[in-house]
Coordinates of C-alpha atoms in Angstrom, one line a residue:
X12 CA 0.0 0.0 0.0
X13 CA 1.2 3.4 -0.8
X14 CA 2.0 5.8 2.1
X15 CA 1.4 9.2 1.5
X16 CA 2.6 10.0 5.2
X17 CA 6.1 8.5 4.3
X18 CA 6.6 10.2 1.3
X19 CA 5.8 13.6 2.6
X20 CA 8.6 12.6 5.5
X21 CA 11.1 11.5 2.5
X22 CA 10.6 15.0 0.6
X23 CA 11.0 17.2 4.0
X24 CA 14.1 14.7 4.8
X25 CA 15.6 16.0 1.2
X26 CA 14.1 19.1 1.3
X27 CA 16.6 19.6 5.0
X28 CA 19.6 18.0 3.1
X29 CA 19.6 20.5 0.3
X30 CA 19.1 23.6 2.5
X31 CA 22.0 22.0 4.7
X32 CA 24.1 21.7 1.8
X33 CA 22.9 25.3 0.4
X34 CA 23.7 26.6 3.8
X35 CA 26.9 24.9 4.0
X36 CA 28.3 26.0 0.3
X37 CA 27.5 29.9 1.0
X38 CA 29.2 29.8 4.5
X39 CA 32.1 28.4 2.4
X40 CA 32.1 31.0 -0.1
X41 CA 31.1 33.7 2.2
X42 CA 34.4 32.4 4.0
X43 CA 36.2 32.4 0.8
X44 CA 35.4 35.8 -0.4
X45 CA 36.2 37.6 3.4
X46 CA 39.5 34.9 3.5
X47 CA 40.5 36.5 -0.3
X48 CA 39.4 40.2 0.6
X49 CA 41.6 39.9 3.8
X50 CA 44.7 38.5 1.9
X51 CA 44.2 41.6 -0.4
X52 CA 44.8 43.9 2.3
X53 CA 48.4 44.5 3.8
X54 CA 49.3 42.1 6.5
X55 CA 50.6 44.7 8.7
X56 CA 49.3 48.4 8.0
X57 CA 51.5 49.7 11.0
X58 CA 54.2 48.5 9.8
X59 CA 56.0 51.1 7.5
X60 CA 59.6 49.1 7.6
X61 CA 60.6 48.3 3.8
X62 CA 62.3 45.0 3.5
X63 CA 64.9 44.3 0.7
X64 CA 64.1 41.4 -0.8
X65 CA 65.4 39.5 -4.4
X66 CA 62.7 38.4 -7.4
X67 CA 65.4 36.1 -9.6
X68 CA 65.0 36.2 -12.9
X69 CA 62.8 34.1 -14.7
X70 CA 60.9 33.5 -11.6
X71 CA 57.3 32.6 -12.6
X72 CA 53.9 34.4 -10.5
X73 CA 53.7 31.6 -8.0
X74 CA 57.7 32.1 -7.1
X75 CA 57.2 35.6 -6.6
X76 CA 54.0 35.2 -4.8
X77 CA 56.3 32.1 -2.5
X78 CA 59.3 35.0 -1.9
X79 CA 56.5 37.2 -0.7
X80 CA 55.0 35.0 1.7
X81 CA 58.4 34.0 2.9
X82 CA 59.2 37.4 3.7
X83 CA 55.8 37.9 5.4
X84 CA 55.0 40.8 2.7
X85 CA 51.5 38.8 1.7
X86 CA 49.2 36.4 3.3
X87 CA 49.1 34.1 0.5
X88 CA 51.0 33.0 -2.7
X89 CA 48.3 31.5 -4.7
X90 CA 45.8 34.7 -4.1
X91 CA 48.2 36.5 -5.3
X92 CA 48.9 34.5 -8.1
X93 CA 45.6 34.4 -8.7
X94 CA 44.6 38.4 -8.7
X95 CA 47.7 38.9 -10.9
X96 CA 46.2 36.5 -13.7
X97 CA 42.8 37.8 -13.1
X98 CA 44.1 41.9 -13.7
X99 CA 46.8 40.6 -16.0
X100 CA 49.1 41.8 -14.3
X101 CA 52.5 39.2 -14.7
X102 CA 54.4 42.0 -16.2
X103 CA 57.0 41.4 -13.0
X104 CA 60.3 42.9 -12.6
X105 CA 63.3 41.1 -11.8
X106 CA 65.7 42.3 -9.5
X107 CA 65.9 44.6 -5.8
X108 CA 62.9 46.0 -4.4
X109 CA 62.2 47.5 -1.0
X110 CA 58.6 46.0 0.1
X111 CA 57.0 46.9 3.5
X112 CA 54.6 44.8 5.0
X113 CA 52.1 48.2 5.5
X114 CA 51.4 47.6 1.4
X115 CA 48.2 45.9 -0.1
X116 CA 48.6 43.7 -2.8
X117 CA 47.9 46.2 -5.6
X118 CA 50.5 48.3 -4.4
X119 CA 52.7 45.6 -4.3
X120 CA 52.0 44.8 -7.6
X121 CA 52.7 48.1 -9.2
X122 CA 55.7 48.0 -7.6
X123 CA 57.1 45.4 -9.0
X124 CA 55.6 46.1 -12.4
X125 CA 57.5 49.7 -12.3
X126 CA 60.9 48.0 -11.2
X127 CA 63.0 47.9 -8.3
X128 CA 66.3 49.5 -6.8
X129 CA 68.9 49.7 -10.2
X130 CA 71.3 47.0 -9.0
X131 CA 73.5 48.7 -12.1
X132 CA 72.8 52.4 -13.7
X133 CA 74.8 55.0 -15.5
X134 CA 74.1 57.7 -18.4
X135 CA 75.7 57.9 -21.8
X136 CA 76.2 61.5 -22.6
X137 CA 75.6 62.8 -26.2
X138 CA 78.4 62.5 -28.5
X139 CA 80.4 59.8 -26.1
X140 CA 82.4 57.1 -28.2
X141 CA 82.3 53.6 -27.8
X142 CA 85.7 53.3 -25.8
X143 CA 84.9 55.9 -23.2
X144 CA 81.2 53.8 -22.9
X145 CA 83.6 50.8 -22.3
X146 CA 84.5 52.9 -19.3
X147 CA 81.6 53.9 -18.1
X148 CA 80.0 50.2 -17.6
X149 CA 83.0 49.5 -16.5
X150 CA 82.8 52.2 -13.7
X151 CA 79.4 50.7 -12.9
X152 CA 79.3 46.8 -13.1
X153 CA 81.8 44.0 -12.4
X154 CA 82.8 44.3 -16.2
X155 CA 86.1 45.1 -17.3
X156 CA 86.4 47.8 -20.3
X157 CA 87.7 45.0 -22.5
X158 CA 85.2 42.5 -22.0
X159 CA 82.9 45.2 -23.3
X160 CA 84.8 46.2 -26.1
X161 CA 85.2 42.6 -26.4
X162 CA 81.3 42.2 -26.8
X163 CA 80.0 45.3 -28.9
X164 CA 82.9 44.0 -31.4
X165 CA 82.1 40.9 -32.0
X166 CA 80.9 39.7 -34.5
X167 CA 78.1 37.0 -34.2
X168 CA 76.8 39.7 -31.9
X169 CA 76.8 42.6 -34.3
X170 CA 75.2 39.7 -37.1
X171 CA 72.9 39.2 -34.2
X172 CA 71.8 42.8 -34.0
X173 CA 71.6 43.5 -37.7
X174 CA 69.3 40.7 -38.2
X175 CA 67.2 41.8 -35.1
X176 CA 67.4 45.7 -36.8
X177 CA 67.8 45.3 -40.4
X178 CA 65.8 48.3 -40.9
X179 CA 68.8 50.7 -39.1
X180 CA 71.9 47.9 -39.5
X181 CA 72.9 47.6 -42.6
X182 CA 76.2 46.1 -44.2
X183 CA 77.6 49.9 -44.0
X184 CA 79.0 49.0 -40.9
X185 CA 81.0 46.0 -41.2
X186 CA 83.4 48.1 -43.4
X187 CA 86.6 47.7 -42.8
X188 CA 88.0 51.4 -42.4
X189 CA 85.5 51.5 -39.3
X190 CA 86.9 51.4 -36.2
X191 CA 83.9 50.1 -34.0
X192 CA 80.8 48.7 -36.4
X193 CA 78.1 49.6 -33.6
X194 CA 79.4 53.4 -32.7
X195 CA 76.6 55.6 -33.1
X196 CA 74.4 53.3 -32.1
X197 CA 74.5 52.7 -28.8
X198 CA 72.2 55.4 -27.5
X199 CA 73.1 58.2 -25.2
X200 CA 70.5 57.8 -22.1
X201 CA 70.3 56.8 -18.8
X202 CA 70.0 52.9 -18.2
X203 CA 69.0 51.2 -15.5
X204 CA 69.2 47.5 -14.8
X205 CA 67.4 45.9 -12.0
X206 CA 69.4 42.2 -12.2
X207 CA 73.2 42.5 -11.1
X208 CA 73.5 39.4 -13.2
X209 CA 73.0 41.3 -16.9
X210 CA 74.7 39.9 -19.8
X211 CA 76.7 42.5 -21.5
X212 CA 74.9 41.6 -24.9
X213 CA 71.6 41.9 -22.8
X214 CA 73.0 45.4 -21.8
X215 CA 74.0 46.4 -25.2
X216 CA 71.4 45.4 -26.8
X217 CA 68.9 47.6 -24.7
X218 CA 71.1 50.2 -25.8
X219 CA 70.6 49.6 -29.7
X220 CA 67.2 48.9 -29.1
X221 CA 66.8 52.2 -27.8
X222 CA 68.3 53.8 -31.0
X223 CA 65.8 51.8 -33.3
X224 CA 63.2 53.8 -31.1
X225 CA 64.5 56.9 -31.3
X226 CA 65.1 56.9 -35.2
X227 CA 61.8 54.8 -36.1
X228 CA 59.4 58.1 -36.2
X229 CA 61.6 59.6 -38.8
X230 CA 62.1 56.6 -41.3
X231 CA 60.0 58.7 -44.0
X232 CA 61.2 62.4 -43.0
X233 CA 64.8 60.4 -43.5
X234 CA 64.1 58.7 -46.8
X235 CA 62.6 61.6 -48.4
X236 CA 66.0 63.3 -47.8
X237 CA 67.3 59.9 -49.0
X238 CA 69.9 59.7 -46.4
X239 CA 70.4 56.1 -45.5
X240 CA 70.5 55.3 -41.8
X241 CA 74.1 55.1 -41.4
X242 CA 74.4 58.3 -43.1
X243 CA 71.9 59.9 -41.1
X244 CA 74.0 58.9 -38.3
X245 CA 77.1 59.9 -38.9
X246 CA 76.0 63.2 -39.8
X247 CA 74.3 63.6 -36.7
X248 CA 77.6 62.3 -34.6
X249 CA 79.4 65.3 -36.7
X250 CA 77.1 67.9 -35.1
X251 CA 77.1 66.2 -31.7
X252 CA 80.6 66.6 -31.8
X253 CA 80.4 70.1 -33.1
X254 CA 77.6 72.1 -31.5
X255 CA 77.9 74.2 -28.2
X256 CA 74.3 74.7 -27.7
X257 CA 70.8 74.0 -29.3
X258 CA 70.4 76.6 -31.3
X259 CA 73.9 76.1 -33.4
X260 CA 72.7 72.0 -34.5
X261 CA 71.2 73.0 -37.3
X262 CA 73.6 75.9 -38.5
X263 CA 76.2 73.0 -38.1
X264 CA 74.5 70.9 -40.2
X265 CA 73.8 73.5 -42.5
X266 CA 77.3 73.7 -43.2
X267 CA 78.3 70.0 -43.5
X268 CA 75.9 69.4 -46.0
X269 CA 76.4 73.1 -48.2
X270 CA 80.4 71.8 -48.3
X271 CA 79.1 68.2 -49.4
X272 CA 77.1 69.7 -52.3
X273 CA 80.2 72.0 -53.3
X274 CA 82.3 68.8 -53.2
X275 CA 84.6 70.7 -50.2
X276 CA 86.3 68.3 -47.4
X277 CA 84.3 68.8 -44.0
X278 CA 87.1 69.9 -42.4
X279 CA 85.8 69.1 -38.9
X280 CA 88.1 68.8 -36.3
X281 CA 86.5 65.9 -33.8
X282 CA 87.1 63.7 -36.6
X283 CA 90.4 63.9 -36.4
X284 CA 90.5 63.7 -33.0
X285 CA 88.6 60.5 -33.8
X286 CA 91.2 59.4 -35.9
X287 CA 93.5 59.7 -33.3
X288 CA 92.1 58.3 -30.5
X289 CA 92.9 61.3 -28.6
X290 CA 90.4 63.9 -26.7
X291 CA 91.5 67.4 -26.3
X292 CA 90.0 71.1 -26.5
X293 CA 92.5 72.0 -29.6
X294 CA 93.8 70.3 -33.5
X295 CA 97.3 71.7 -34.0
X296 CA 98.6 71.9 -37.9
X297 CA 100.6 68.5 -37.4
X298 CA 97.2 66.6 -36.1
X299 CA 95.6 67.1 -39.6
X300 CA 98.1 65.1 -41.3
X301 CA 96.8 62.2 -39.3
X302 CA 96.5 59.3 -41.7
X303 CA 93.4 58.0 -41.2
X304 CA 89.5 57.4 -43.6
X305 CA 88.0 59.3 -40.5
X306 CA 90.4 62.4 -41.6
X307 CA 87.7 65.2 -42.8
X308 CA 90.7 67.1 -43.4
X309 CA 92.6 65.0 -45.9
X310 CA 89.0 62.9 -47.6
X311 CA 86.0 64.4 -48.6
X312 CA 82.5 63.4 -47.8
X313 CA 81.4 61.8 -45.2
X314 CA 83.8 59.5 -42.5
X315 CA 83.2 55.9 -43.1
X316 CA 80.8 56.0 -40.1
X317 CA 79.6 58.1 -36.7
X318 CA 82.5 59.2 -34.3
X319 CA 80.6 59.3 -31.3
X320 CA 76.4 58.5 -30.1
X321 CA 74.5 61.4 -31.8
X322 CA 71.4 62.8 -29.2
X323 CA 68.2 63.1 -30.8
X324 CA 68.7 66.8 -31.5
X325 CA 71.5 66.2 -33.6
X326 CA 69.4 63.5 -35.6
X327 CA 67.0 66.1 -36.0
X328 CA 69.5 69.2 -37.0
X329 CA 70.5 66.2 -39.7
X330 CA 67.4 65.6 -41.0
X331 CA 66.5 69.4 -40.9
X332 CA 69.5 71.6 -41.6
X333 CA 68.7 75.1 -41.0
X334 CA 68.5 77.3 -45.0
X335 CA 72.3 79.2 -45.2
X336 CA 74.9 79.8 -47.0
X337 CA 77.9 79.1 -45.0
X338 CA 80.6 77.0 -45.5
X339 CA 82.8 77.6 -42.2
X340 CA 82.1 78.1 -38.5
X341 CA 84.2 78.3 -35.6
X342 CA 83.5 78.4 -31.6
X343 CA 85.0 80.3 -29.2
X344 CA 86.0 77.8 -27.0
X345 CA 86.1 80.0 -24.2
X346 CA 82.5 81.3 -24.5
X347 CA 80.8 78.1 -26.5
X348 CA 79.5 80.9 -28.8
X349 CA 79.7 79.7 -32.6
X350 CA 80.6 82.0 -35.7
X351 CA 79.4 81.4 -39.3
X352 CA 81.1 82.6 -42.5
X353 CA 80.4 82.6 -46.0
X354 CA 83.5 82.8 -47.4
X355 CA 87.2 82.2 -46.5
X356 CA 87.8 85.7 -45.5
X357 CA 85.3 86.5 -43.7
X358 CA 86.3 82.6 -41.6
X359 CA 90.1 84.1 -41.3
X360 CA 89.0 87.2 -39.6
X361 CA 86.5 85.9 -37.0
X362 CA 89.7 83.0 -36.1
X363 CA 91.2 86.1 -35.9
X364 CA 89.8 88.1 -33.6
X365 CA 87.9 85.3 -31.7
X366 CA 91.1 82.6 -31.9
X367 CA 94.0 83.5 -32.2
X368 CA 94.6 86.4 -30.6
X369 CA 93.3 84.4 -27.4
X370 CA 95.9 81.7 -28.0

């Protein structure tokens, strides 16, 4: 016989199981969401100290979020883990930073996002040659001059770079009247490095990289002109080298480029200083006999490539020489102030009274 009493009892009896279970899953995600809101918040926000701690390179989300907990800086790895994937935000930094335990997890992720304490940094002034940027990293890092030189010379790195930048490296440079194939292009700029551990090719080629940037906007200002890129360059290196102040770049360049068309030698000194290997505020008469391609003095046109890394004003100047017709300039090298002249003449007299009566 059928029992409608029982099966009223068996529906209630599931009907309690299902609201046990109901009950039972929201307590676990009400539990879950105030467990993940609390590991989003700093573990200590009294605590201003900043810890030094070390993200290795190549370390995954999960590692980080493991060096973190370690150093008591979050609550949990995988909810951090977890809240970077979810704002896609694995963009991490290797290197130094300075944590402190007052900082959310947001904050912590920007900060590792933005980079850490430089374990290595230094600036590349404009117009600074390969050989004194030897000296510079080597000033800065555990690497010798050499092993620099050693490493922007050789050449299954240079083949390297010109396959990565085919666009700006060209077969111009692996001439063999040039002294260093990749001066010019190792941008002037401050670089900071947040692992202690670089590779020098890593390091060189951020530098390189940097030049591709900076000369990328102009590719069609600069093939109009039709200047190739290594031309471009050196031509920019020559006013670096040259120009005092802002306003002079494209004078300078004015002047390079009315001798070119007149089929006159340059006649800049720095590139016979170049040539020499030698830095000093004055050419005397016996330094232009240098024997050497870079020799503006005894070649015409342009030197078989740049003498130094050209800023981006010089690039512009380059690209934009100012309207003139000068041939010759000088500089007071006492003031910085540059003179222009049209002819000879009028050159002799301002070395004249600006020159050599100072000498």
């Amino acid at each position: 016989m059928f029992h409608f009493k029982n099966l009223f009892q068996d529906g209630n009896k599931k009907k309690t199981i299902l609201t046990v279970i109901i009950v039972c899953l929201l307590i676990i995600i009400a539990s879950g969401y105030l467990y993940i809101h609390s590991a989003l918040k700093a573990v200590n926000p009294h605590h201003q100290t900043e810890k030094r701690i070390e993200i290795p390179t190549g370390s995954n989300v999960l590692k980080i979020g493991t060096i973190l907990k370690e150093h008591h800086l979050i609550k949990n790895p995988y909810v951090f883990a977890f809240y970077a994937r979810l704002h896609h935000d694995e963009n991490f930094q290797a290197g130094t930073f300075e944590l402190s335990t007052a900082m959310t997890l947001d904050e912590i992720v920007q900060r590792l996002q933005k980079g850490g304490i430089a374990a290595i940094e230094f600036t590349i002034p404009e117009g600074t040659q390969i050989d004194e940027i030897a000296a510079i990293v080597s000033k800065h890092s555990s690497y010798s001059q050499q092993q620099f030189l050693k490493q922007v010379d050789d050449p299954k790195f240079i083949q390297l770079m010109i396959h990565k930048y085919p666009n700006m490296l060209t077969a111009a440079i692996l001439s063999k009247q040039i002294r260093h194939p990749l001066e010019g292009y190792l941008f002037p700029a401050t670089y900071s490095f947040y692992n202690k551990n670089i590779s020098l090719q890593d390091m060189i080629s951020k530098m390189i990289a940097k030049t591709n940037d900076v000369l990328s906007p102009y590719q069609e200002e600069r093939e109009k002109k039709q200047l190739s890129v290594h031309q471009l360059m050196t031509m920019a290196s020559l006013v670096e080298e040259e120009a005092t102040g802002d306003v002079d770049r494209e004078k300078i360049a004015s002047v390079f480029y009315n001798r070119l068309a007149k089929n006159m030698p340059l006649q800049t000194d720095p590139t016979v200083l170049y040539a020499m290997k030698q830095h000093k505020e004055k050419v005397v008469y016996k330094d232009l006999k240098v024997n050497s391609p870079y020799n503006t003095y005894k070649h015409k046109g342009l030197p078989p490539g740049p003498i130094g890394s050209p800023g981006e004003k010089s690039i512009q100047a380059a690209l934009k020489p100012a309207k003139t017709d000068y041939l010759y300039f000088l500089a007071n090298i006492h003031t910085g102030k540059v003179y222009f002249a049209k002819t000879l003449k009028e050159h002799n007299a301002l070395k004249e009274k600006y020159i050599s009566k100072k000498d």
